[in-house]
Tab-separated table of C-alpha atoms in Angstrom:
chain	number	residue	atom	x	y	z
A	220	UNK	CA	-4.791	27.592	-13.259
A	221	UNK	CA	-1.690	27.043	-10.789
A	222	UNK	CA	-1.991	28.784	-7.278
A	223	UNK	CA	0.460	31.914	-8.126
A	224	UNK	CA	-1.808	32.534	-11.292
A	225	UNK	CA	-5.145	32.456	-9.439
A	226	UNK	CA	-3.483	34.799	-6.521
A	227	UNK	CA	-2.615	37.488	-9.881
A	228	UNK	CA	0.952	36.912	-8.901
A	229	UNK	CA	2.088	35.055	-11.826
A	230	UNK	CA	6.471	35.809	-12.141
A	231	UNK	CA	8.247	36.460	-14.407
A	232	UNK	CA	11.112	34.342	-16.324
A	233	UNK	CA	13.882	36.674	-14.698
A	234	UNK	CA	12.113	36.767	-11.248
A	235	UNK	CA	11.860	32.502	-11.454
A	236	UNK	CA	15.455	32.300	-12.068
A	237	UNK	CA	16.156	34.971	-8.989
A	238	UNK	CA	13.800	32.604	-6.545
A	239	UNK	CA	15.875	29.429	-7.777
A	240	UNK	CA	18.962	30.729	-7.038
A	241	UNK	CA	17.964	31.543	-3.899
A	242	UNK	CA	16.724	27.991	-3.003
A	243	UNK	CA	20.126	26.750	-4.594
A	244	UNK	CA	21.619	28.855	-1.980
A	245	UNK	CA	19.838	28.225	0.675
A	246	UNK	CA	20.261	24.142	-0.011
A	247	UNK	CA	24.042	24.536	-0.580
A	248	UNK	CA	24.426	26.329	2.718
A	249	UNK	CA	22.551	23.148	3.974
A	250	UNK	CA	25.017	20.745	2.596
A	251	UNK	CA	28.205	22.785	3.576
A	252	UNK	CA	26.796	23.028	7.224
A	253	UNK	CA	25.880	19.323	7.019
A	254	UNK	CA	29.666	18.654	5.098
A	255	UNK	CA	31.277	20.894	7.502
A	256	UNK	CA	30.184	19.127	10.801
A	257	UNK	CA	30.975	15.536	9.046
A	258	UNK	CA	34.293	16.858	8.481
A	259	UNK	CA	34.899	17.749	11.927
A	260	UNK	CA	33.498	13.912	13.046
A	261	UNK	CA	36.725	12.494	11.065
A	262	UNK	CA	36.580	9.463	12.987
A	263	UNK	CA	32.970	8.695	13.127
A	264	UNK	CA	32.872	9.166	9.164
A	265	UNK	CA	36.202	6.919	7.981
A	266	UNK	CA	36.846	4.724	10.998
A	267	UNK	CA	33.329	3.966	11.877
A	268	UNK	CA	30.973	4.148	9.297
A	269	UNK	CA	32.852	4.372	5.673
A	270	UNK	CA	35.295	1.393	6.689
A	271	UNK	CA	32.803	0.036	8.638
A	272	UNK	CA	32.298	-2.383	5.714
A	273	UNK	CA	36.074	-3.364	5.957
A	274	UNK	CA	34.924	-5.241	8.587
A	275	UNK	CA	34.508	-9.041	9.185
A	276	UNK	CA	32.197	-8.583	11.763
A	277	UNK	CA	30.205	-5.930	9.703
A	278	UNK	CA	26.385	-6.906	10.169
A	279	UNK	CA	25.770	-7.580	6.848
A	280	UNK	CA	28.642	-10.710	7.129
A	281	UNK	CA	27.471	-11.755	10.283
A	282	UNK	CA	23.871	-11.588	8.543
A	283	UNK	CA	25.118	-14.211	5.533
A	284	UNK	CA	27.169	-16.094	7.859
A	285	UNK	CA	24.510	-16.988	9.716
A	286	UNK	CA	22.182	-17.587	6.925
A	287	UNK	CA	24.567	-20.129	5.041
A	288	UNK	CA	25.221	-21.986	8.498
A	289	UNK	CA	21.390	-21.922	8.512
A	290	UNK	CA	20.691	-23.395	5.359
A	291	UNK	CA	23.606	-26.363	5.415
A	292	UNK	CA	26.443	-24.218	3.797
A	293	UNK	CA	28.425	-24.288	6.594
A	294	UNK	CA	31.338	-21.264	6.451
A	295	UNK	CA	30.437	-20.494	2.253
A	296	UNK	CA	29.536	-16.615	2.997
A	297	UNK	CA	31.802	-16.538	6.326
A	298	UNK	CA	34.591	-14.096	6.076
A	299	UNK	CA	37.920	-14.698	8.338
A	300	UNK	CA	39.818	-11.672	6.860
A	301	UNK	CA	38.854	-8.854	4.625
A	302	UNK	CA	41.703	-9.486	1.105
A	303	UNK	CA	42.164	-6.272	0.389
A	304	UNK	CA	44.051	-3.333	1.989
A	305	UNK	CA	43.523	0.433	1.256
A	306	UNK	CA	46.404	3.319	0.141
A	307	UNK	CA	46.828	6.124	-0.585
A	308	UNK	CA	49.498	7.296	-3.760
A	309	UNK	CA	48.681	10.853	-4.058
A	310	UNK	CA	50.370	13.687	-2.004
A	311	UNK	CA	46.617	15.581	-1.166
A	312	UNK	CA	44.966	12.380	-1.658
A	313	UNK	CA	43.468	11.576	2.286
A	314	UNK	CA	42.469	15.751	2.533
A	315	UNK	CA	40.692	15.263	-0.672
A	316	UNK	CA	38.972	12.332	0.368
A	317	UNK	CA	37.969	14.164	3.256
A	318	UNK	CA	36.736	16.763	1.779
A	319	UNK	CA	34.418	14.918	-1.126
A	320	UNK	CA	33.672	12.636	1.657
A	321	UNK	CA	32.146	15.219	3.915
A	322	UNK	CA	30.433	17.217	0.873
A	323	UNK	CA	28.940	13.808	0.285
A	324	UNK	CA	27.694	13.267	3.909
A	325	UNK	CA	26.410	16.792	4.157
A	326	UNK	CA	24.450	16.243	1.081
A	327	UNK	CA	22.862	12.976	2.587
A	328	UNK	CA	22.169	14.371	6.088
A	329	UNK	CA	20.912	18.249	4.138
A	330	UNK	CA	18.436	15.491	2.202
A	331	UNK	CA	15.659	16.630	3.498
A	332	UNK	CA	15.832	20.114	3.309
A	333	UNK	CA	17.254	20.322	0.173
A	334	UNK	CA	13.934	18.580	-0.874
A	335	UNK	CA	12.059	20.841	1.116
A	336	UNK	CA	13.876	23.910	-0.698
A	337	UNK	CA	12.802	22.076	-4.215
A	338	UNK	CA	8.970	22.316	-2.953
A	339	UNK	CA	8.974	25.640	-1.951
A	340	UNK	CA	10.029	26.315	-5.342
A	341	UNK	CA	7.760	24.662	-7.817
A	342	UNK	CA	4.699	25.009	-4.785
A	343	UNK	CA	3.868	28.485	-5.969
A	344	UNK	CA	2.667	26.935	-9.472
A	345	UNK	CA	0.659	24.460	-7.377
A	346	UNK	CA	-2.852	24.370	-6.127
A	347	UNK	CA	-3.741	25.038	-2.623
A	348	UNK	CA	-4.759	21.518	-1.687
A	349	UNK	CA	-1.329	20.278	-3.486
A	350	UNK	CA	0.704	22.613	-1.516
A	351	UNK	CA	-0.735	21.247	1.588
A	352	UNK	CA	0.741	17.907	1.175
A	353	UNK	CA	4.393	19.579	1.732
A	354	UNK	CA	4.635	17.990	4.554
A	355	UNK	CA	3.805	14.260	3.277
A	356	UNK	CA	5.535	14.775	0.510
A	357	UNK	CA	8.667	15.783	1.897
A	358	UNK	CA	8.670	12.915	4.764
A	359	UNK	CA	7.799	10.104	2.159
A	360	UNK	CA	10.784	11.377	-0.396
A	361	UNK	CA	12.922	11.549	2.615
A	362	UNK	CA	12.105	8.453	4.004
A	363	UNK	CA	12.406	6.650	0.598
A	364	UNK	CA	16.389	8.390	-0.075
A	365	UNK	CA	17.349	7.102	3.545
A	366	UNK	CA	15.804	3.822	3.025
A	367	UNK	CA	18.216	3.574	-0.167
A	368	UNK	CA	21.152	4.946	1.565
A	369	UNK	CA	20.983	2.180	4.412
A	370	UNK	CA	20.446	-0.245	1.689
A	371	UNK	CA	23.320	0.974	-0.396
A	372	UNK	CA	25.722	0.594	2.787
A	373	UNK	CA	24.406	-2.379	4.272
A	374	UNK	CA	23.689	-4.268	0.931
A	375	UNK	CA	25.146	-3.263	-1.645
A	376	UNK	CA	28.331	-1.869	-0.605
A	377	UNK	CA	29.837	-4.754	1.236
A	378	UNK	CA	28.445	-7.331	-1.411
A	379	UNK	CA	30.638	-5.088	-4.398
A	380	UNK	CA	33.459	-4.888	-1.730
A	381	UNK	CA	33.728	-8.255	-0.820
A	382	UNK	CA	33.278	-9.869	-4.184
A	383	UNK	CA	35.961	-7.211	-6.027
A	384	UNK	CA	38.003	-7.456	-3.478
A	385	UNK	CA	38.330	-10.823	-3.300
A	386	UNK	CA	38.758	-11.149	-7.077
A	387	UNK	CA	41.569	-12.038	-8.822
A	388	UNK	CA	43.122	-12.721	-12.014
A	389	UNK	CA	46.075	-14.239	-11.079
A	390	UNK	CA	47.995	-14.965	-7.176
A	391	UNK	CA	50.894	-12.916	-8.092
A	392	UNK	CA	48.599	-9.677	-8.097
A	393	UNK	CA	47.830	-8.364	-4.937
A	394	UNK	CA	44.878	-6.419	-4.459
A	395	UNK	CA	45.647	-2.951	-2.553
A	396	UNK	CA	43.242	-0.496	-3.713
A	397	UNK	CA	43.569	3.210	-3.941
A	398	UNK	CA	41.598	5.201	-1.069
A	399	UNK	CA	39.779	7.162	-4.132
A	400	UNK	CA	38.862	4.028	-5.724
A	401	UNK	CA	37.139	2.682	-2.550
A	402	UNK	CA	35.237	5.545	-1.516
A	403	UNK	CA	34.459	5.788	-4.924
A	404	UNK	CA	32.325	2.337	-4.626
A	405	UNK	CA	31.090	3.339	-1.402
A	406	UNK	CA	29.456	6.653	-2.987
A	407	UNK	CA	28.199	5.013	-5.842
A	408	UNK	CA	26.726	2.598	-4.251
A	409	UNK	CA	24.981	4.607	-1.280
A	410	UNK	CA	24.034	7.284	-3.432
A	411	UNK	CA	22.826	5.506	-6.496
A	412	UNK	CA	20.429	3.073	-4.637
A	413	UNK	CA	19.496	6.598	-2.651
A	414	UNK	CA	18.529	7.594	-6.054
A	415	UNK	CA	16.553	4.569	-7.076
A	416	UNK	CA	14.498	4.280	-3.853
A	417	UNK	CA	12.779	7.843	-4.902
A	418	UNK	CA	10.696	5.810	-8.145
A	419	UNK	CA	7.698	5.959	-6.527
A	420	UNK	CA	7.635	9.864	-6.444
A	421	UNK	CA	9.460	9.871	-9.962
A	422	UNK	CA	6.469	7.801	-10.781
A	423	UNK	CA	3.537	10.040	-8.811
A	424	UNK	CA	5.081	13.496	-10.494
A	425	UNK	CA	4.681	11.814	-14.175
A	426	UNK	CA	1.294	10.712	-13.764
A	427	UNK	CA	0.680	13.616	-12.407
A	428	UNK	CA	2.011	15.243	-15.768
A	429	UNK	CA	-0.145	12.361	-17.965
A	430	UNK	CA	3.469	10.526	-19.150
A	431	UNK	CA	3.035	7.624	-17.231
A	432	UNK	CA	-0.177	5.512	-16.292
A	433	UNK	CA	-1.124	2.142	-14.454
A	434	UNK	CA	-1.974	0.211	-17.587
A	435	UNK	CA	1.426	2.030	-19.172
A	436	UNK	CA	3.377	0.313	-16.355
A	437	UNK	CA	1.941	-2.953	-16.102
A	438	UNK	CA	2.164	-2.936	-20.412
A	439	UNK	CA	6.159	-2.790	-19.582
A	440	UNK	CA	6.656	-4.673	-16.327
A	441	UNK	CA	8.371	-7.104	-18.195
A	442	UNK	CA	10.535	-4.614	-19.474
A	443	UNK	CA	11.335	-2.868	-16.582
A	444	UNK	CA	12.094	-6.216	-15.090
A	445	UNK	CA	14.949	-6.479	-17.389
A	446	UNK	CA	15.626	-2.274	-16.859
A	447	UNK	CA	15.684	-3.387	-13.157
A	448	UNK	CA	17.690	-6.326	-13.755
A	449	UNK	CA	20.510	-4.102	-15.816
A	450	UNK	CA	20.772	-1.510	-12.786
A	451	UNK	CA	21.266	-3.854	-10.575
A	452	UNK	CA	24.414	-5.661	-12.919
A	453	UNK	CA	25.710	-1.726	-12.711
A	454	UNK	CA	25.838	-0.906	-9.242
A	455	UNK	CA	26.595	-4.653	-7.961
A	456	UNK	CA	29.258	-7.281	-8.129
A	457	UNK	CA	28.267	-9.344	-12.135
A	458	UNK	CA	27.213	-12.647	-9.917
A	459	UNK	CA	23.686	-13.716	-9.887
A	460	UNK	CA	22.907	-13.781	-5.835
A	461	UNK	CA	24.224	-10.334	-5.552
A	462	UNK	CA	21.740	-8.982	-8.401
A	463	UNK	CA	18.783	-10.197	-7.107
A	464	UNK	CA	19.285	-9.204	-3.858
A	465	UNK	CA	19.558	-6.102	-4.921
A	466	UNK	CA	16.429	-6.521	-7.701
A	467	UNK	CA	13.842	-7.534	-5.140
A	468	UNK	CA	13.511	-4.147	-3.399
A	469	UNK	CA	13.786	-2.196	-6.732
A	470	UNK	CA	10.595	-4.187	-8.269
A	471	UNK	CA	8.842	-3.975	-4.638
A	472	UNK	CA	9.171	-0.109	-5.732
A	473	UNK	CA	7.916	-0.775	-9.130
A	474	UNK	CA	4.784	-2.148	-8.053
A	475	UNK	CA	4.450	-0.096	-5.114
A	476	UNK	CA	4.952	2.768	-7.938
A	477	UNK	CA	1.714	1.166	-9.964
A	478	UNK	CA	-0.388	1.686	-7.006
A	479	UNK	CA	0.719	5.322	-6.795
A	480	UNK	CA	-0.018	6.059	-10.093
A	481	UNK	CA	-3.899	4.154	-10.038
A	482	UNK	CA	-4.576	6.068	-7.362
A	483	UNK	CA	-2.805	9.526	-8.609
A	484	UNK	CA	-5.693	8.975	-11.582
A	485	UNK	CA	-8.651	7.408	-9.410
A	486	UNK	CA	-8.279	11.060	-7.618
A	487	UNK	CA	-7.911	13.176	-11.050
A	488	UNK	CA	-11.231	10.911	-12.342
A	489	UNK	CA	-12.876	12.236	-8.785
A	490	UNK	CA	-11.959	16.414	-9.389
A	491	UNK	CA	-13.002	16.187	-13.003
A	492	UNK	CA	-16.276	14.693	-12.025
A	493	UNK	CA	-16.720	16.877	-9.100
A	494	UNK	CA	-15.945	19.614	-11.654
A	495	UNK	CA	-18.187	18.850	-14.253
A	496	UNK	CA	-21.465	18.484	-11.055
A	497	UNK	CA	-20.613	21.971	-10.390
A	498	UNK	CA	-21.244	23.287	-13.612
């Protein structure tokens, strides 16, 4: 029996839907504070941290610079000039990519809260030692989305940069990309590693439902090596280095994510015992 049953509050259907839209609310108003402030820091966001990867001296190049010199491959990853340039063909085209752009940033920076507006919803249905891990749960989710974001900009967004825009199929093409098409990459890339940085709380929710369990997960590993192995060709360059740099994290997760889920059951195996010593 879930916490709001036990208190003899249990909701209705209608009276759900009226609390969710009032979290959706409440974590929109989040994100357009958080999107309007980014869109007053015009600077900060384009010149400084979204073209930031533009950059030759971008830490991520001086990182792999380094590391080739290192290693006996003298200038292989060094980069003397970015080859691409950035425009923009459409008459609104910069004030709409300041405007998705700062929606986008307010929804990274609001992160936290939106999350926290997304356990005060489902924590009525929850028991009272569940809803008293708030706190954790919120910090760890949090912590995991940033984690992804900073590895999405510092990882994989300057590898897909650097190796699309240095591709070509012929001299005579230039490459000048669309301002769209860049932030485009950026966003996927930031967001979409956000995303995947959250499986070990995808993982703790659905063993907490009984979908998933250790044994289930090491049964597949193999399989979701090759699930891994296919995000990471989707949301970086198609060459080899690039994917497993990008792999190693994602089945550090994974395994990380099997530990979550033994112990998730080691602690249901505890209450039902405890449970059946009371009766």
């Amino acid at each position: 029996m879930g916490a709001s049953e036990q208190a003899g509050t249990e909701m209705s259907f209608l009276e759900h839907l009226e609390q969710l839209r009032w979290h959706l609310i409440r974590a929109t108003a989040a994100i357009l504070i958080g999107g309007t402030v980014a869109f007053l820091a015009k600077s900060i966001i384009f010149d400084v941290i979204l073209f930031g990867p533009r950059d030759v001296n971008f830490p991520t190049f001086r990182i792999l610079c380094n590391i080739s010199k290192a290693i006996g491959l003298d200038q292989a990853f060094c980069l003397d000039e970015i080859p691409y340039t950035l425009q923009s063909r459409k008459v609104a085209g910069q004030f709409s990519a300041h405007m998705w752009t700062s929606i986008t940033a307010g929804l990274i920076v609001a992160f936290p809260y939106v999350i926290y507006e997304f356990w005060k919803f489902i924590s009525p249905g929850l028991y009272e030692n569940e809803r008293k891990n708030a706190g954790g749960f919120i910090w760890i989710s949090s912590l995991l989305f940033f984690m992804g974001v900073l590895f999405g900009y510092y990882v994989v967004t300057p590898l897909s940069l650097n190796f699309l825009g240095s591709y070509q199929v012929s001299a005579d093409v230039m490459n000048e990309f669309d301002l769209d098409s860049y932030i485009g990459i950026v966003r996927a890339s930031v967001l979409a590693s956000g995303v995947i940085f959250e499986l070990p709380i995808v993982i703790y929710f659905l063993t907490k439902i009984g979908l998933v369990t250790p044994d289930f997960l090491r049964k597949y590993r193999k399989i979701s090596l090759v699930v891994v192995l296919i995000l990471s060709a989707i949301i970086t360059p198609p060459d080899i280095a690039s994917q497993i740099i990008v792999a190693i994290p994602v089945l550090i997760l994974y395994e990380i994510s099997i530990i979550i889920s033994k112990r998730v059951i080691k602690n249901q195996l505890k209450k039902e015992k405890a449970a059946k010593a009371k009766r």
